[in-house]
Each structure stands twice: as structure tokens, then as C-alpha cells.
Short mmCIF file of N, CA and C and ligand atoms in Angstrom, two decimals:
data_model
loop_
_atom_site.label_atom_id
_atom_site.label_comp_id
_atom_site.label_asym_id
_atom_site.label_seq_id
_atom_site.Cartn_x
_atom_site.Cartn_y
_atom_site.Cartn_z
N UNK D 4 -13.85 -9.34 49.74
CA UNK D 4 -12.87 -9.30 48.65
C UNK D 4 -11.70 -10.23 48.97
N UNK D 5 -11.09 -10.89 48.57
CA UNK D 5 -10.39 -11.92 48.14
C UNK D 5 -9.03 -11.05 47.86
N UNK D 6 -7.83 -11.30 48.35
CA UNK D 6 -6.34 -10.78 48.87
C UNK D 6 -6.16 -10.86 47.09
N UNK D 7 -6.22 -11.52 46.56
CA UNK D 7 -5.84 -11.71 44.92
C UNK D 7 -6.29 -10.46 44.25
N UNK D 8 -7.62 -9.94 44.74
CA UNK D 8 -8.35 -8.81 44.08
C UNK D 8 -7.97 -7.35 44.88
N UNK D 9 -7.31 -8.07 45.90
CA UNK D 9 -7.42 -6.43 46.50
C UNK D 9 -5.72 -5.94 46.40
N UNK D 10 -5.26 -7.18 46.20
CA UNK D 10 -3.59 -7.01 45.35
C UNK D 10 -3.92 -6.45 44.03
N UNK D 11 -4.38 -6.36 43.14
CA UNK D 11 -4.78 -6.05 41.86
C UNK D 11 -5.14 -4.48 41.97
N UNK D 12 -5.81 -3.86 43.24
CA UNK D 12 -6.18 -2.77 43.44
C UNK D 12 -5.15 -1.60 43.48
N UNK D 13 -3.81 -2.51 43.67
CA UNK D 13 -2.48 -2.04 44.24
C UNK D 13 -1.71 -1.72 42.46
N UNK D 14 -1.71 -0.07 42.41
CA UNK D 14 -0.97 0.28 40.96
C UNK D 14 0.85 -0.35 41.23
N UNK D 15 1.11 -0.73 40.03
CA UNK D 15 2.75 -1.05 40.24
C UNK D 15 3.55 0.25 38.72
N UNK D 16 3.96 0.96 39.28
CA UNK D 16 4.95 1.92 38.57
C UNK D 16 6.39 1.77 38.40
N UNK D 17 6.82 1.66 37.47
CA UNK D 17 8.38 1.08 37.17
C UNK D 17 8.88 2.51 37.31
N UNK D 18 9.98 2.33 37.74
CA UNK D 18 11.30 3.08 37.58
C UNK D 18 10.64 4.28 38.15
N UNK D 19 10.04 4.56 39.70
CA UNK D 19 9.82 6.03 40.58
C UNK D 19 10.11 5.28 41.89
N UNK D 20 10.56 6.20 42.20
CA UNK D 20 11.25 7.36 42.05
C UNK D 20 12.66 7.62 41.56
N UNK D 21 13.05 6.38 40.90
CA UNK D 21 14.44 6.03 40.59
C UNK D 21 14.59 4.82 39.64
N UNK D 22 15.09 4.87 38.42
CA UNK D 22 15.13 3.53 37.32
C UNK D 22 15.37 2.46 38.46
N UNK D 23 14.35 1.29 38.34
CA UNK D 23 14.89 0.00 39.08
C UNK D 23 13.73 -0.55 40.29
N UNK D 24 13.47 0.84 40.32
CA UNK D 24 12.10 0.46 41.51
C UNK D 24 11.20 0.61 41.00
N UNK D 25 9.95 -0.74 41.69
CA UNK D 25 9.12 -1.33 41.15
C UNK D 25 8.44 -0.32 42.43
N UNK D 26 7.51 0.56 41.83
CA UNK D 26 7.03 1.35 42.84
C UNK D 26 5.18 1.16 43.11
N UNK D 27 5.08 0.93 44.43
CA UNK D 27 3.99 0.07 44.32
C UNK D 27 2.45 1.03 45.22
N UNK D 28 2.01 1.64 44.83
CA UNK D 28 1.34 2.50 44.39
C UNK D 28 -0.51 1.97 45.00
N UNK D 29 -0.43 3.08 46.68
CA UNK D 29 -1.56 2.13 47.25
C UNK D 29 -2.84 3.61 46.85
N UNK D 30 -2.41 4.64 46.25
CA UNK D 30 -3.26 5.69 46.45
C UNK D 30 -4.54 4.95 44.92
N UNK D 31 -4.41 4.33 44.23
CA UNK D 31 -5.36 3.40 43.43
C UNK D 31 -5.98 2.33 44.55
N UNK D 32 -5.59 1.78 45.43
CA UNK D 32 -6.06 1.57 45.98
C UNK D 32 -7.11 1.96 47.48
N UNK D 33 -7.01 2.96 47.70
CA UNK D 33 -7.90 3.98 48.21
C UNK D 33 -9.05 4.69 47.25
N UNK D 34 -8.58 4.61 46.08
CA UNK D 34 -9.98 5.24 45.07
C UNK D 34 -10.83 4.38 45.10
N UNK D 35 -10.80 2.89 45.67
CA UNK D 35 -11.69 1.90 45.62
C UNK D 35 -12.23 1.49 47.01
N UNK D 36 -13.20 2.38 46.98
CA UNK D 36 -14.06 2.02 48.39
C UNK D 36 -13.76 0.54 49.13
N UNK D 37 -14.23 -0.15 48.12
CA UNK D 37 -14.42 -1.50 48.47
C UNK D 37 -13.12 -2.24 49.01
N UNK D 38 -12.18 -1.70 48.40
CA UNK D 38 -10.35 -2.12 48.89
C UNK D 38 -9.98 -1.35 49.76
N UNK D 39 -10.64 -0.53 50.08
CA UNK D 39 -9.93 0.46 51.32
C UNK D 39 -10.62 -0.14 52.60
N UNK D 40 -11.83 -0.46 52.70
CA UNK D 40 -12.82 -0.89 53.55
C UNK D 40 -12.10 -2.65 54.19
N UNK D 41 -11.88 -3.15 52.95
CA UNK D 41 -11.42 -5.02 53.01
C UNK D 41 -9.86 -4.48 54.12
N UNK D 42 -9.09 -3.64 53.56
CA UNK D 42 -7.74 -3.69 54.25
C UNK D 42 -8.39 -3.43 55.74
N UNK D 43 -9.19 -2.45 56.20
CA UNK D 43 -9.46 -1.96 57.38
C UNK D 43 -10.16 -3.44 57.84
N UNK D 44 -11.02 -4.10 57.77
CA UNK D 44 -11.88 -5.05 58.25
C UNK D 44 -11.04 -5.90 58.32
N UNK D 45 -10.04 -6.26 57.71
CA UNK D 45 -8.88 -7.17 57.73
C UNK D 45 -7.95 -6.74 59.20
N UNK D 46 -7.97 -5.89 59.07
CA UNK D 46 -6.48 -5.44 60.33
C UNK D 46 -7.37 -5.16 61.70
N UNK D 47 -9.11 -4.56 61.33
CA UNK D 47 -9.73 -5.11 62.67
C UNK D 47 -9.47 -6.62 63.50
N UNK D 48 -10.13 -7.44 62.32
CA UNK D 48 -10.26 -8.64 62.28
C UNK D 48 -9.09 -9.11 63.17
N UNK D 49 -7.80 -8.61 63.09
CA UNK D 49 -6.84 -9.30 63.58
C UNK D 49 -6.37 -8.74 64.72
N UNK D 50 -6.46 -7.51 64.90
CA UNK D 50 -6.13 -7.24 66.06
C UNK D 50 -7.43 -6.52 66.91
N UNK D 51 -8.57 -6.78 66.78
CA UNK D 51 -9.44 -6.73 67.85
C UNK D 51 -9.64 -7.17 69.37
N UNK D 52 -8.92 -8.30 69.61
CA UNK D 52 -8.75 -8.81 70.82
C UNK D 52 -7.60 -8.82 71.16
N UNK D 53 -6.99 -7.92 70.78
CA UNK D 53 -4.88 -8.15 70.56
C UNK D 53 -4.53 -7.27 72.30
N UNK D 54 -6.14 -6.68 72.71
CA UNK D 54 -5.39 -5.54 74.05
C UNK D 54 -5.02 -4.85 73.55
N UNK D 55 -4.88 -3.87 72.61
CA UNK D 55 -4.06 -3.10 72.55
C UNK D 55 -4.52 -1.57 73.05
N UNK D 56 -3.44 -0.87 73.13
CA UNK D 56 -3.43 0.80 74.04
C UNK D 56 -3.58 1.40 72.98
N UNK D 57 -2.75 1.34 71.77
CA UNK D 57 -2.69 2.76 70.89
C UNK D 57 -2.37 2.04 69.67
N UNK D 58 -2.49 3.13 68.43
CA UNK D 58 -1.72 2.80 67.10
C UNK D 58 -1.31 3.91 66.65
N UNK D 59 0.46 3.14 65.93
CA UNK D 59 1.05 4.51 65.74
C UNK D 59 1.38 4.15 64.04
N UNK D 60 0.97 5.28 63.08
CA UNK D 60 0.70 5.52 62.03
C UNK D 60 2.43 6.01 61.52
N UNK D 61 2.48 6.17 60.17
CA UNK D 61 4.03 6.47 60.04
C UNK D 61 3.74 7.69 58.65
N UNK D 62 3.97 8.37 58.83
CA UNK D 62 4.41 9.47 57.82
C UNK D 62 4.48 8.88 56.47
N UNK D 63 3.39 9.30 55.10
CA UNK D 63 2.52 9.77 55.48
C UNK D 63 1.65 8.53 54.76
N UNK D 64 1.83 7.70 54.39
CA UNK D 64 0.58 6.63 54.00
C UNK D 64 0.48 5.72 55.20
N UNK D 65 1.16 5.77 55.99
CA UNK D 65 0.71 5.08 57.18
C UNK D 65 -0.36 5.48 58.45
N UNK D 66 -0.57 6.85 57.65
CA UNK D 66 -1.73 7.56 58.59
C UNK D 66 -3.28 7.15 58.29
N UNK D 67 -3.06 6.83 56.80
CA UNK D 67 -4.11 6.64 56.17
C UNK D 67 -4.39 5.15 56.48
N UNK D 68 -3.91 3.95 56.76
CA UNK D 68 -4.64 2.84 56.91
C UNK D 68 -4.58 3.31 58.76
N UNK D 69 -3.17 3.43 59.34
CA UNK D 69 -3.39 3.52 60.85
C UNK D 69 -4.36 4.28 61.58
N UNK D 70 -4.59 5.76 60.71
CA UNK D 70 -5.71 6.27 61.34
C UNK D 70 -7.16 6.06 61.11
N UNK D 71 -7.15 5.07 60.08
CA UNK D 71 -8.73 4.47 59.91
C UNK D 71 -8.81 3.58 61.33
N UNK D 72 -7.75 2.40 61.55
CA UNK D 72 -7.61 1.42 62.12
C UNK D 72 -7.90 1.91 63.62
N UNK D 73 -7.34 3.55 63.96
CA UNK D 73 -7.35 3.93 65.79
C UNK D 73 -9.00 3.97 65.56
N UNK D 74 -9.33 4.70 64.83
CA UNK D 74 -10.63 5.44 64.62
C UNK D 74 -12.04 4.31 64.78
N UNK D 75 -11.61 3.19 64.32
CA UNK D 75 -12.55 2.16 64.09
C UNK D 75 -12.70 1.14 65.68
N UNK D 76 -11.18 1.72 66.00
CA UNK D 76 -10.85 0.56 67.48
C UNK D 76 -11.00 1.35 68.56
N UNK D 77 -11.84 3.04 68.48
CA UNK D 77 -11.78 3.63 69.43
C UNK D 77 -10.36 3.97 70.19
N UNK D 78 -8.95 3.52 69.62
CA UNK D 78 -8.12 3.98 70.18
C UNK D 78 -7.00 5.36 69.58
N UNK D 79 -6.48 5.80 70.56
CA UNK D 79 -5.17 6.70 70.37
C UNK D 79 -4.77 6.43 69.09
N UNK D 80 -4.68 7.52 68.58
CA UNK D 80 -3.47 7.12 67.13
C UNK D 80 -2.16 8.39 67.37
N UNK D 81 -1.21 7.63 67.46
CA UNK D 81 0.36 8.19 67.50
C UNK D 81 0.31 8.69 66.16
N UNK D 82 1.41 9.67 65.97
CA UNK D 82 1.79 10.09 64.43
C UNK D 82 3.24 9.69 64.67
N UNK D 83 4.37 9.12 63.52
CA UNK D 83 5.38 9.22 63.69
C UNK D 83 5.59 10.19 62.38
N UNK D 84 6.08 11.48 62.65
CA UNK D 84 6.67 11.96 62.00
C UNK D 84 7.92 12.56 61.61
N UNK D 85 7.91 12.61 59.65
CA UNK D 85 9.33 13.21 59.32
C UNK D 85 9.49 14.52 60.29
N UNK D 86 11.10 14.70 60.58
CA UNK D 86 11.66 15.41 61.17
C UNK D 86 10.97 17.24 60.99
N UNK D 87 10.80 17.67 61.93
CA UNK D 87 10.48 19.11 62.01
C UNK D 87 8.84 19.56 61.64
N UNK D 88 8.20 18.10 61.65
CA UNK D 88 6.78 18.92 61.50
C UNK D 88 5.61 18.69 62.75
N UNK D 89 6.54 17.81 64.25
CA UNK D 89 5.60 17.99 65.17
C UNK D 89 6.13 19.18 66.26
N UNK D 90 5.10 20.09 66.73
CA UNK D 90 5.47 21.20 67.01
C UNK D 90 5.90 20.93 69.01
N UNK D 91 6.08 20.05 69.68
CA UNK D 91 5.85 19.97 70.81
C UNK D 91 7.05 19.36 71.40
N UNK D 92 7.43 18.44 72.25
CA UNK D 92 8.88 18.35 72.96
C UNK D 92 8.84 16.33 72.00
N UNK D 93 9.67 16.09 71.37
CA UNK D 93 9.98 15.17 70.81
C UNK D 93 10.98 14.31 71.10
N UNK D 94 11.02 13.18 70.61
CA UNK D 94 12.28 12.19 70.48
C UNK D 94 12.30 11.71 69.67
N UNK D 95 13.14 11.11 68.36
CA UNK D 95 13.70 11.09 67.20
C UNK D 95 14.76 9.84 67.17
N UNK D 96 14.33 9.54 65.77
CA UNK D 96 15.60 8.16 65.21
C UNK D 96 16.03 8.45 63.89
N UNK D 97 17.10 8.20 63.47
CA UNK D 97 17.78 8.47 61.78
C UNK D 97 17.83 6.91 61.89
N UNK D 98 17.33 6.71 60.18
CA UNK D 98 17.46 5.28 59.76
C UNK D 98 18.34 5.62 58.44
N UNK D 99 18.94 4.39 57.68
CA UNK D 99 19.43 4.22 56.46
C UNK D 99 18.34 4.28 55.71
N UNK D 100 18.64 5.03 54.20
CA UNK D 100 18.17 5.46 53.13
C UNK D 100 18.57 4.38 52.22
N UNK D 101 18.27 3.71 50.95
CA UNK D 101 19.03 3.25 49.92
C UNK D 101 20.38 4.45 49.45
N UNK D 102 19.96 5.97 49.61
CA UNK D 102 20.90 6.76 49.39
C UNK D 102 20.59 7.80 50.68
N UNK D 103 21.81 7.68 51.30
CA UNK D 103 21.50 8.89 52.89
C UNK D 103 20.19 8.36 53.65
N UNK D 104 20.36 9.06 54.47
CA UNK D 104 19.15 8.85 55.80
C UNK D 104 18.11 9.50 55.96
N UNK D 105 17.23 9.58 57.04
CA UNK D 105 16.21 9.63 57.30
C UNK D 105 15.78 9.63 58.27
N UNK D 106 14.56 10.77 58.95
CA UNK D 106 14.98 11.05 60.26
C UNK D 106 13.08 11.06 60.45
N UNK D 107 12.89 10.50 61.66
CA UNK D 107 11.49 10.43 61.99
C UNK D 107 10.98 11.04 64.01
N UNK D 108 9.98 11.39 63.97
CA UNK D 108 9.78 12.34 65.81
C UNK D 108 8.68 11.54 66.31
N UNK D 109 8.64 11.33 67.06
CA UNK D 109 7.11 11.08 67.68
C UNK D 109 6.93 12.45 69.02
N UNK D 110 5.89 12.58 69.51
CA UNK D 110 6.03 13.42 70.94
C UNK D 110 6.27 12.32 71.91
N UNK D 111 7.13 13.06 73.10
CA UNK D 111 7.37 12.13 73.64
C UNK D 111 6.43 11.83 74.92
N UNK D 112 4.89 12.55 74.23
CA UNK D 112 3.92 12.27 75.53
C UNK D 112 3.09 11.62 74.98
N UNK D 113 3.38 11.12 73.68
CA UNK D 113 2.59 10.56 72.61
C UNK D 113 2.27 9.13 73.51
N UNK D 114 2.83 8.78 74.53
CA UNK D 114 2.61 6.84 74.64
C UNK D 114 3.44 7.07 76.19
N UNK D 115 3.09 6.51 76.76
CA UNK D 115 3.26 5.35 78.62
C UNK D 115 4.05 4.41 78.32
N UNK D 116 4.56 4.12 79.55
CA UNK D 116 5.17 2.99 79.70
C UNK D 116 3.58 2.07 79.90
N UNK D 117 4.63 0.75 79.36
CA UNK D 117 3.67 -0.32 79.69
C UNK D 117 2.50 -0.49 78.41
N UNK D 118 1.97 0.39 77.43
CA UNK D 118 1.33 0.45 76.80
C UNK D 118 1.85 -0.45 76.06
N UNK D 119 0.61 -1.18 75.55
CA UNK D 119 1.08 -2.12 73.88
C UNK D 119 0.55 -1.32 72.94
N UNK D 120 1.59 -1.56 71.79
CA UNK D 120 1.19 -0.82 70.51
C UNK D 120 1.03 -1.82 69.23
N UNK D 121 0.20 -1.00 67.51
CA UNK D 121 0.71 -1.90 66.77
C UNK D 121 1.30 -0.53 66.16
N UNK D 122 2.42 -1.14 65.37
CA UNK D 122 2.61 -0.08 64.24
C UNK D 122 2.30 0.13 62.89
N UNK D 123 1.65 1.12 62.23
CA UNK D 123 1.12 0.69 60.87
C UNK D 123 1.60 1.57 59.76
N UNK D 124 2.27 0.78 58.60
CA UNK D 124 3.01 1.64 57.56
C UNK D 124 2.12 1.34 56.52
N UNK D 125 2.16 1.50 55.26
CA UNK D 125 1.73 0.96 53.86
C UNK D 125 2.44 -0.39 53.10
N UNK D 126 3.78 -0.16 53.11
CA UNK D 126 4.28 -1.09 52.87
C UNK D 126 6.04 -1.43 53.30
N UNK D 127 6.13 -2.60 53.78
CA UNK D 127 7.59 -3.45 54.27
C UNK D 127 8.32 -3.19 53.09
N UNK D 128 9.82 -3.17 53.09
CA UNK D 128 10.70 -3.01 52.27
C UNK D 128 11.44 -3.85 53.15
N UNK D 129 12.73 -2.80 53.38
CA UNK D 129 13.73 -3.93 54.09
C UNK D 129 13.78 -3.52 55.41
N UNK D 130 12.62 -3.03 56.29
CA UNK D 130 12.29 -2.74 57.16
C UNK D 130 12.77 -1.45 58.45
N UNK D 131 13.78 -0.72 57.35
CA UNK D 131 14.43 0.31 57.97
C UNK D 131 13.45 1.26 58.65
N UNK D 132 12.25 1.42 58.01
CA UNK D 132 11.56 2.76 58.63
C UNK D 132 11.17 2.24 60.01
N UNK D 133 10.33 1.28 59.86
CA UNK D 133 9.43 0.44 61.25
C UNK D 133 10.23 0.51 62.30
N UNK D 134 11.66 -0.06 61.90
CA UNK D 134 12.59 -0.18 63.21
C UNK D 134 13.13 0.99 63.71
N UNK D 135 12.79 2.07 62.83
CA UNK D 135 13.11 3.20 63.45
C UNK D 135 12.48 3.97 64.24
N UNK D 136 11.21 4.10 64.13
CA UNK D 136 9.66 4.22 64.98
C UNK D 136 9.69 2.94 66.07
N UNK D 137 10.23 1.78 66.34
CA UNK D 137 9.94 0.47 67.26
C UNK D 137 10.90 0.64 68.26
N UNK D 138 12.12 1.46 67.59
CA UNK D 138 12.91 1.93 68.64
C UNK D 138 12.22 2.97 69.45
N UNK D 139 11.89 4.26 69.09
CA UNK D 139 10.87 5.46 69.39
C UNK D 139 10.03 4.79 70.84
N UNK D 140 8.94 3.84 70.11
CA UNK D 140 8.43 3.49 71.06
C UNK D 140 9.09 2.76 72.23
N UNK D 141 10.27 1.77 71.91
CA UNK D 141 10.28 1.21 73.00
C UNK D 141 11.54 2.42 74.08
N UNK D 142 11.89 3.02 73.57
CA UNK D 142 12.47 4.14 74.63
C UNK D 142 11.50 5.33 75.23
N UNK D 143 10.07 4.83 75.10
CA UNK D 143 9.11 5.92 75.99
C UNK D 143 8.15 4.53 76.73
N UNK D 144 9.40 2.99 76.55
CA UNK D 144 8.82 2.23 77.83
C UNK D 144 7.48 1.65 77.16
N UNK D 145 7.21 1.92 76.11
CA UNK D 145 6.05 0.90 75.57
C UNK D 145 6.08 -0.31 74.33
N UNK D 146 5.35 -1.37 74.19
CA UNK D 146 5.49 -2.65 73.52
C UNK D 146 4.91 -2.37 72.55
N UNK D 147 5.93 -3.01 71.49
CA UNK D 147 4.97 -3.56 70.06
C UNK D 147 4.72 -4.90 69.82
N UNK D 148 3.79 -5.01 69.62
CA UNK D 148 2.63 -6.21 69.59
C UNK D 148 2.96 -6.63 68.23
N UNK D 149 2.84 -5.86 66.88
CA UNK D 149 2.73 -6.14 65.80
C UNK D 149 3.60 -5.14 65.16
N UNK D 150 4.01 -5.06 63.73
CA UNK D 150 4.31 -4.12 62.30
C UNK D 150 3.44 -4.38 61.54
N UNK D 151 2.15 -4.17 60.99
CA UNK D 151 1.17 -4.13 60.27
C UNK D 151 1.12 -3.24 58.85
N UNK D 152 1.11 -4.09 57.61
CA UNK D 152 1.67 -3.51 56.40
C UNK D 152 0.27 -3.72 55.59
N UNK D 153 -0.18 -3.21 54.75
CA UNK D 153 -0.82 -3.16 53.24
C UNK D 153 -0.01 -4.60 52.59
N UNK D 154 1.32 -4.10 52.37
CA UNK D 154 1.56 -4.47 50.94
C UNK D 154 3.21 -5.26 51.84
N UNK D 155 4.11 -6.48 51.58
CA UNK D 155 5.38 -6.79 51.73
C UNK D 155 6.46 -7.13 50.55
N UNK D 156 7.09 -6.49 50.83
CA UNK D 156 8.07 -7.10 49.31
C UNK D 156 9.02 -8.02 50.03
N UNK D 157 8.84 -9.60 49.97
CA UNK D 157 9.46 -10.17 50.56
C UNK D 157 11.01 -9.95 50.45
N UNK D 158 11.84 -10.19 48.59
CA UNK D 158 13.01 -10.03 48.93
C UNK D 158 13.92 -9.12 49.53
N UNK D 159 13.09 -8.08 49.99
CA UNK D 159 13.75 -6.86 50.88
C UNK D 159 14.04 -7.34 51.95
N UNK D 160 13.82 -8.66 52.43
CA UNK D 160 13.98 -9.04 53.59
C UNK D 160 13.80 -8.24 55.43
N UNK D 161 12.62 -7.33 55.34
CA UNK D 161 12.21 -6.78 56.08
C UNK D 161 11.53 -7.69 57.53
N UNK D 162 11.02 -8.94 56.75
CA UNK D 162 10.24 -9.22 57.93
C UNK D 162 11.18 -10.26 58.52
N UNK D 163 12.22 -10.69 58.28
CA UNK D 163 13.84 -11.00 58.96
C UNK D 163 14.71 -10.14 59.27
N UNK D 164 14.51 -8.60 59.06
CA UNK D 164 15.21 -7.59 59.70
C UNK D 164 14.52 -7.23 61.04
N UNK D 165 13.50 -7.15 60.64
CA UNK D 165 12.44 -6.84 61.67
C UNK D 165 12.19 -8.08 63.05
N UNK D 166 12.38 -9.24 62.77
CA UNK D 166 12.45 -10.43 63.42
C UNK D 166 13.65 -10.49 64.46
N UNK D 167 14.58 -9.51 63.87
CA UNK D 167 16.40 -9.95 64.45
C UNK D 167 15.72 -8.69 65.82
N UNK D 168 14.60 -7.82 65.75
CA UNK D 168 14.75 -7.10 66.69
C UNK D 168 13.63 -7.29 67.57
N UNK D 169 12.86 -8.25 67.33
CA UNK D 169 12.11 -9.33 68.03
C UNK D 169 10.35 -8.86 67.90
N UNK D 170 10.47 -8.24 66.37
CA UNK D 170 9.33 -7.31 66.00
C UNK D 170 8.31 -8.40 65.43
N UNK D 171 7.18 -8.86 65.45
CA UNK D 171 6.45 -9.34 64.53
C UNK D 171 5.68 -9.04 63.38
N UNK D 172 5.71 -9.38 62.37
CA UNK D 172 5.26 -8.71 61.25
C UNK D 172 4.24 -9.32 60.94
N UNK D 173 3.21 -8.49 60.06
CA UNK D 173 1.50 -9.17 59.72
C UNK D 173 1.62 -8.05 58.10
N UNK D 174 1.07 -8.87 57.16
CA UNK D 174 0.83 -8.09 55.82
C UNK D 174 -0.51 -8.92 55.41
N UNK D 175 -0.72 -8.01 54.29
CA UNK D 175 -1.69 -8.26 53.65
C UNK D 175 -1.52 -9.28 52.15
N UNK D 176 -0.92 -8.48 51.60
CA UNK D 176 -0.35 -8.70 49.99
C UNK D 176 1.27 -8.98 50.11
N UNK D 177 1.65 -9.54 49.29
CA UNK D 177 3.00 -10.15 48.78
C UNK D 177 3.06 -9.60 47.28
N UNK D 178 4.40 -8.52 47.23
CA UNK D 178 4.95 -8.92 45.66
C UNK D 178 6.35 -9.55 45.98
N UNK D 179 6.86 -10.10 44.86
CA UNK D 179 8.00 -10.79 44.78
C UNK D 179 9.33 -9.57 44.15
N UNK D 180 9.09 -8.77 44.39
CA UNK D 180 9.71 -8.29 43.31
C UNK D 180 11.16 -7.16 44.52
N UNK D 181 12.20 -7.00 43.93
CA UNK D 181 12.92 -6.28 44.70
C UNK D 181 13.72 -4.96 44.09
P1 LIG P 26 11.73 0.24 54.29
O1 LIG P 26 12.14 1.16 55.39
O2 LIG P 26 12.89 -0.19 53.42
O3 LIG P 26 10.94 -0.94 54.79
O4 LIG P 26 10.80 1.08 53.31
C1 LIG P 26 9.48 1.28 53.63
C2 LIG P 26 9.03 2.70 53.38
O5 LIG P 26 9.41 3.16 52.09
C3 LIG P 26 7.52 2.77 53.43
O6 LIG P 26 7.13 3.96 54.11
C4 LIG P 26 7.08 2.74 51.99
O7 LIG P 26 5.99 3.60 51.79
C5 LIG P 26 8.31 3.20 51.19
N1 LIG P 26 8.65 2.27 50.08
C6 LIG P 26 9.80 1.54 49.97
N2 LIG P 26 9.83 0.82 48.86
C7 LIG P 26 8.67 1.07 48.20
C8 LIG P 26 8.08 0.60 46.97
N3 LIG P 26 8.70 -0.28 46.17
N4 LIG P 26 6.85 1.06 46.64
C9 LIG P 26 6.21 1.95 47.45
N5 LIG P 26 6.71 2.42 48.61
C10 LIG P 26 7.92 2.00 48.99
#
């Protein structure tokens, strides 16, 4: 499948959760075998020889491409989760909200030092969540290799937020839209 067709797979909803956002809608794209399969063979494809230790998935559509992606690479899959739903000894980051914040846990036996990671969300905005999980990891002493997205909305300027903290970013699809 061809990035043009598997962008097309991707629903776009105006004004949700809030008049103004172009809300971009990957659960149509999971009803389609064939687009769920292309994103996974795609993010093999690229990081198959990358070395990597683990992948850490992000609350909660980031479980769904990241935990295909551990599952397929035989490796670890991290959960980063919203605040209060991992039950075990944690460490935690608050990021900026467009309105208020936002608070994410990983365990903190979840990952080693020295380990390389990728991290995998659904989609880049202006890159607040990723860097909040990239911090996570790198204070339990392990590397990120990549930020691995579905979908980027360039003018959010995420993958230059993400850059200032020396993160590399990989997407699939581009909308233009902010
Ligand atoms: P950010 O932290 O600004 O990069 O926002 C990324 C997070 O918010 C991801 O977990 C996305 O699922 C969600 N998100 C932000 N903007 C949108 C959008 N326009 N459509 C769908 N999800 C979005």
C-alpha cells in the first residue's frame, strides 16, 4: 500500500474534542486490515537492524501500533502510562496541555541502563507527550534511538521540539493542518 492510500485510511473529524481541531482519527484505520498490517511492516522495515532493547508504547493508541511492533520484533514492550493506572513502584513526568497538564508513569523496572529504545505514539503534535516519556526513559539511564508516529502534523512543530532535545523523529503520513 502506497503512504497516499494508507493516509486516506486515516478519518479526519473537525472540531473534537474542541471547535478548531482537526481531529485525526487512526481507529478507521485499524478497521482496515490491510492499513494496519502496511504501518507495522513499515516500522519493521525500519527499525529491524536499529539494535534495539525494547519499545515503549504511550497511553493509549500508542499501545496499539507499539505493541504490534514489540510483538513482531520479539522485544519488551514498556507501557507509558496516564497517571494512577500502573500498580507497582513508578516514576512520572507532567507535560503542558493546550489547556492544563498532563501526567504520564512508566515502572521504574520497566528498562536498564544502557538499553536503546524506540518510542511509539499514534500521532506528533507539538511534541509535548513524547518528551515527556524521553525524559522517563532517559532518567532510568536508557537511549532513544527514535519517536515513531502513524500520523505528523507538521505545523505543530513537534519534530523541531523534539530535535531541540536531541530526539529523532520517523512518521509515516503528513497532514498540513494545525
Ligand atoms: P503532542 O503532545 O502535542 O505531540 O500531542 C500528541 C498526543 O495528543 C498524541 O497522543 C495524540 O494521540 C494526541 N493528539 C494531539 N493532536 C491530535 C489530533 N489533531 N488528532 C488526533 N490526536 C491528537
Amino acid at each position: 500500500m502506497e503512504l497516499h492510500e494508507l493516509a486516506e485510511t486515516i478519518r479526519n473529524v473537525p472540531d473534537f474534542p474542541k471547535p478548531g481541531i482537526q481531529f485525526k482519527d487512526i481507529s478507521t484505520l485499524v478497521l482496515r486490515p490491510d492499513a494496519f498490517r502496511e504501518v507495522i511492516s513499515r516500522l519493521l522495515a525500519r527499525y529491524a537492524d536499529a539494535g534495539l532493547d525494547a519499545i515503549v508504547g504511550i497511553d493509549a493508541r500508542g499501545f496499539i501500533f507499539g505493541g504490534t511492533l514489540a510483538y513482531e520484533m520479539r522485544l519488551p514492550f514498556v507501557m507509558a502510562r496516564k497517571k494512577g493506572k500502573l500498580p507497582a513502584d513508578t516514576i512520572c513526568e507532567t507535560f503542558q496541555l493546550e489547556y492544563g497538564t498532563d501526567t504520564l508513569e512508566i515502572h521504574r523496572d520497566a528498562l536498564k541502563p544502557g538499553q536503546k529504545v524506540v518510542i511509539v505514539d499514534d500521532l506528533l503534535a507539538t511534541g509535548g507527550t513524547v518528551a515527556a516519556v524521553a525524559r522517563m526513559v532517559r532518567r532510568l539511564e536508557a537511549e532513544v534511538v527514535e519517536a515513531a508516529f502513524v500520523v505528523e502534523l507538521p505545523p505543530l512543530n513537534g519534530r523541531k521540539n523534539l530535535g531541540a532535545m536531541d530526539i529523532q523523529v520517523f512518521s509515516l503520513v503528513e497532514f498540513m493542518v494545525d
